[in-house]
Coordinates of C-alpha atoms in Angstrom, one line a residue:
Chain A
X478 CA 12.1 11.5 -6.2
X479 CA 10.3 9.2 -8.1
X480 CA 6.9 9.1 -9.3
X481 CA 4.6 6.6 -10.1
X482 CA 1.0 7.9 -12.2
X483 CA -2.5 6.5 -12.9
X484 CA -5.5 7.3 -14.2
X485 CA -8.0 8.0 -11.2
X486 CA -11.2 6.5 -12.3
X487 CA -12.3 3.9 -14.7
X488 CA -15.8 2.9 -15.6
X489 CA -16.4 -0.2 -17.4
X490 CA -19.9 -2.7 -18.0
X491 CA -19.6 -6.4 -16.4
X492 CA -18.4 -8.7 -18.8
X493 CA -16.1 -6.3 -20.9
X494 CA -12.6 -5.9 -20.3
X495 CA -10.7 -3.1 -17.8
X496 CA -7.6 -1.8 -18.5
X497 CA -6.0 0.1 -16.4
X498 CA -2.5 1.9 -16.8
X499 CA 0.4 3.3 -15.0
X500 CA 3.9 5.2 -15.6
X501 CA 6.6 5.0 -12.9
X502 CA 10.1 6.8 -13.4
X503 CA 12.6 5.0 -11.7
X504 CA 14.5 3.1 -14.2
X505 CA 16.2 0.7 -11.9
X506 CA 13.2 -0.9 -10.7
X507 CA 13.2 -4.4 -10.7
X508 CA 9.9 -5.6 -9.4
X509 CA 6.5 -3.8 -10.5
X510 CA 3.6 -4.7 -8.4
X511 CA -0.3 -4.4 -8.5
X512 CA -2.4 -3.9 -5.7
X513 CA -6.0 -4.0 -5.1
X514 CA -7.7 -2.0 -2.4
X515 CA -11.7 -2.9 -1.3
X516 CA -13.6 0.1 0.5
X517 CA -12.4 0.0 3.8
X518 CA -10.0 -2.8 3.4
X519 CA -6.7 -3.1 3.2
X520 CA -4.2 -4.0 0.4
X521 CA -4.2 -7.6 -1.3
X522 CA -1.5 -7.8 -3.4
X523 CA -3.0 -9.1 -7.0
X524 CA 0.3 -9.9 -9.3
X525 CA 3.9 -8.5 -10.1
X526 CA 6.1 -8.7 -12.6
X527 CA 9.8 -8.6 -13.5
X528 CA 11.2 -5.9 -15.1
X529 CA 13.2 -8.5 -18.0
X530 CA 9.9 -9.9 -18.7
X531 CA 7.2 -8.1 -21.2
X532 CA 4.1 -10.3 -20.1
X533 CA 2.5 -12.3 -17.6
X534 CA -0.7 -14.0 -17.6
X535 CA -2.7 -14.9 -14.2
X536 CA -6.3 -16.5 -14.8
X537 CA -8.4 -12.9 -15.8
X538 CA -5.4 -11.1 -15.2
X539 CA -2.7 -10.0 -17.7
X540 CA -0.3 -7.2 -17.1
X541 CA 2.1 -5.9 -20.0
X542 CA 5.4 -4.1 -19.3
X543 CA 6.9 -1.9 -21.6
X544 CA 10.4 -1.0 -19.8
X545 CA 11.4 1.1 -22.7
X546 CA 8.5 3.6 -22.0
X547 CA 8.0 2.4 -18.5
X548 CA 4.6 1.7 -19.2
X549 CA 2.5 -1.0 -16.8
X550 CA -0.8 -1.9 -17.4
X551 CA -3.7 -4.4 -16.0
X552 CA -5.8 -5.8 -17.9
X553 CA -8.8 -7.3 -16.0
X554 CA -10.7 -10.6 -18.3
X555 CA -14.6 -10.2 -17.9
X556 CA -14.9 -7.5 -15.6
X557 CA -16.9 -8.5 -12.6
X558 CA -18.8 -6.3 -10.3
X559 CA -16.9 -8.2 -7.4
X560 CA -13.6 -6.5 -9.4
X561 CA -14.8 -2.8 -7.9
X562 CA -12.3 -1.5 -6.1
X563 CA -9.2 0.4 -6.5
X564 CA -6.6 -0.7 -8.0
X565 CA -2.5 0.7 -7.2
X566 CA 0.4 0.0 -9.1
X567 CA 3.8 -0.1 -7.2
X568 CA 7.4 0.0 -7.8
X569 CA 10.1 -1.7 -5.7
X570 CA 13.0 0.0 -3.5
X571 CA 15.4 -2.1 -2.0
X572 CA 15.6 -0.7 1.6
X573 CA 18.3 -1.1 4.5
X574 CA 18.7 -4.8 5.8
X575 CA 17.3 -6.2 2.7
X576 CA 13.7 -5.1 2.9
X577 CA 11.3 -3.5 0.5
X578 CA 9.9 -0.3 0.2
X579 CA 7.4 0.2 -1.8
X580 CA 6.4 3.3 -3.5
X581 CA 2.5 3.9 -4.7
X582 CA 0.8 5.6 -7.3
X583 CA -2.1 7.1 -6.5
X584 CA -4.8 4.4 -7.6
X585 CA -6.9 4.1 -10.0
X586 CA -10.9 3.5 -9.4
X587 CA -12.3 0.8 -10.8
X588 CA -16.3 1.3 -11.1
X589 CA -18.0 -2.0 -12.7
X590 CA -21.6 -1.3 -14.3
X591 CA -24.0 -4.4 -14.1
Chain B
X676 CA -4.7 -16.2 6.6
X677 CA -3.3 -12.4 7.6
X678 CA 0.6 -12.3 8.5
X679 CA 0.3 -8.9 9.8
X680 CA -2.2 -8.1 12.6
X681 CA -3.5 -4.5 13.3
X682 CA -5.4 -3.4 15.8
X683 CA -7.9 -1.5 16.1
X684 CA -9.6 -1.9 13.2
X685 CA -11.6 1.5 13.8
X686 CA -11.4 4.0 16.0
X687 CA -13.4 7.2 16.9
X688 CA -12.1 9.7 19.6
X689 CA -12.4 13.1 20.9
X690 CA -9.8 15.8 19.8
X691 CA -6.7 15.8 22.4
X692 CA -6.8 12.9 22.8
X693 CA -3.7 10.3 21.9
X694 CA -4.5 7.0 20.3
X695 CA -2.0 4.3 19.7
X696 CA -2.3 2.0 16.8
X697 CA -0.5 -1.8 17.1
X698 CA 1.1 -3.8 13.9
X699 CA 1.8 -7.5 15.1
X700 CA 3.8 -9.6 12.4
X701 CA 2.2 -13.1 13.2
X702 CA 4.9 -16.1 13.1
X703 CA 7.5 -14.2 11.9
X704 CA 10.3 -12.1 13.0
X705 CA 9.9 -8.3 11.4
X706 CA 13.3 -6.2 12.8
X707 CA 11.6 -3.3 9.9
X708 CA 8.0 -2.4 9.5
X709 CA 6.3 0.4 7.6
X710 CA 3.6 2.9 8.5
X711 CA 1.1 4.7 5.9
X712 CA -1.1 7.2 5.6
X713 CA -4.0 7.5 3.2
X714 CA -6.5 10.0 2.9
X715 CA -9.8 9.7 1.3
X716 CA -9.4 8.7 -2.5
X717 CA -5.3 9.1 -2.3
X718 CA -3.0 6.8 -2.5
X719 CA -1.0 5.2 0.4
X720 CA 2.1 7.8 1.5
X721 CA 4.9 6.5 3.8
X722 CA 5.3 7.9 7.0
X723 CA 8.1 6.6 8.5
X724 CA 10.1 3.3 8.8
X725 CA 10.1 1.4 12.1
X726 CA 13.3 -0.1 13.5
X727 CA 13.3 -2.9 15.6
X728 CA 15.8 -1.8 18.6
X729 CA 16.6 2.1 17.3
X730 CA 14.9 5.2 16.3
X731 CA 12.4 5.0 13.6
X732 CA 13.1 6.8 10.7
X733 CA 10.7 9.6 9.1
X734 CA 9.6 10.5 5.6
X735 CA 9.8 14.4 5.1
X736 CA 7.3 16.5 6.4
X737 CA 6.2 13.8 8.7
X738 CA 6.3 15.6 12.5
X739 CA 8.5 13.0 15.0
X740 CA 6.3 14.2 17.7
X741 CA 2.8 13.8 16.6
X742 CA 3.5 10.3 15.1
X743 CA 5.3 8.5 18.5
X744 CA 6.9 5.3 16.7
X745 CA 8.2 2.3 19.0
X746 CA 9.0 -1.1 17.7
X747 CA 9.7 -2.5 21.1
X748 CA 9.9 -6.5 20.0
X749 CA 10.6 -8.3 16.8
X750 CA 7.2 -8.9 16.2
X751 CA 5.7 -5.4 17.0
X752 CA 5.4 -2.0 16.4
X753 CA 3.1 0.7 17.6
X754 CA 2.0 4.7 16.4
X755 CA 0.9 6.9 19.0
X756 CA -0.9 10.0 17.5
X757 CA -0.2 12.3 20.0
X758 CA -3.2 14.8 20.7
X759 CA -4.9 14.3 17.7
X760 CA -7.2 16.8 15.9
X761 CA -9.5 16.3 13.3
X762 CA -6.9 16.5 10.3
X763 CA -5.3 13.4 11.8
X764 CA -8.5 11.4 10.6
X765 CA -7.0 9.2 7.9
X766 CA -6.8 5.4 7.4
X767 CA -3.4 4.4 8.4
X768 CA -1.7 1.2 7.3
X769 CA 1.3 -0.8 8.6
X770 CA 3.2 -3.5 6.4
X771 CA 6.1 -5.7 7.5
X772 CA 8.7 -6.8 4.7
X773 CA 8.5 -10.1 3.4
X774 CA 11.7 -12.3 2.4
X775 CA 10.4 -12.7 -1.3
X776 CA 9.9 -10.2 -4.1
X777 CA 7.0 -11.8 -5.3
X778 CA 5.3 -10.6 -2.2
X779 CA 7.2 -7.6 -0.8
X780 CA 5.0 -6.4 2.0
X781 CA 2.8 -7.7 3.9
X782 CA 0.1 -5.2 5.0
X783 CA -2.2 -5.2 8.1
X784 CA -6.0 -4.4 7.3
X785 CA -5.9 -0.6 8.2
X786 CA -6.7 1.1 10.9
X787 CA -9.7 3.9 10.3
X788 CA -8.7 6.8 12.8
X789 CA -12.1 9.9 12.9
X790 CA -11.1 12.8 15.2
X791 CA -14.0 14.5 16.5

């Protein structure tokens, strides 16, 4: 099966810049995804990006894609302490009758220091 | 605002007992929805798929009769965790497929299940 990977925790000060990184093994995967999970919350869905494109910029946000290595990362502009929480990156499956299954990695924790 | 409703939010319940968790897809038709588990500081693991009309269909390892899966309309689907024990606490999530890869799922907030 496939597997996606990511760091588990992260620690960073307000004001500097997270990066956060994940590795996912299925080749064929078209859409990679980036969640973001608050204590007790749900998931919001924070940006995605096509696997034919290398970079995409969302206000603080940046992710880089490098489909050679299948390499995703976040990169998180002026870390806030609002930004706590923990971050998963996802890969796409194309399920029966056209709908999406996504599969997880295991979340990384993002701990902001004021 | 949310697309997929869950209810409850929370619940706390003495071991045997069975609890039943509802996903509501709000405005929109979902014949598919998604269940997930996720246990302290883990990531989310898919339990089984829900079919609108037939038998869900489980994820390996996942036991048919403890997780009771009907998806009796187009716009919802329930869990039952049949007498539940204390190693069925989790936070369990539904999602219903959306029509666009730029947003994929739609998840409901979560459902916090403690077995005492």
């Amino acid at each position: 099966g496939e597997d996606v990977e990511q760091s588990l925790f992260l620690s960073v000060r307000e004001g500097d810049s997270s990066v956060i990184n994940c590795t996912y093994t299925d080749s064929s995967s078209t859409y990679l995804y980036w969640y973001k999970q608050e204590p007790g919350a749900g998931l919001q869905l924070l940006t995605y990006i096509f696997s034919n494109m290398d970079m995409k910029q969302d206000q603080r946000l940046t992710v880089l894609l490098n489909k050679k290595d299948k390499h995703l990362s976040l990169r998180i502009a002026d870390t806030q302490t609002g930004d706590s929480a923990i971050y998963f990156c996802a890969e796409i499956l194309v399920s029966g009758a056209g709908s999406y299954q996504l599969t997880f990695g295991k979340g990384t924790k993002l701990s902001v220091i004021p | 605002g949310a697309v997929v409703s869950q209810h409850p939010s929370w619940v706390i319940c003495k071991s045997g007992t069975s609890v039943k968790i509802e996903c509501r897809s709000l405005d929109f038709q979902a014949t598919t929805m998604f269940w997930y588990r996720q246990f302290p500081k883990q990531s989310l693991m898919l339990m089984a798929t829900s079919n609108e009309g037939s038998k869900a269909t489980y994820e390996q390892g996942v036991e048919k009769d403890k997780f009771l899966i009907n998806h009796a309309s187009l716009t919802l689907s329930t869990l039952t965790v049949t007498s539940a024990h204390p190693e069925d606490s989790s936070f369990y999530i539904c999602s219903a497929p959306s029509t666009g890869f730029n947003q994929p799922q739609h998840f409901g907030d979560g459902t916090r299940l403690s077995i005492l």
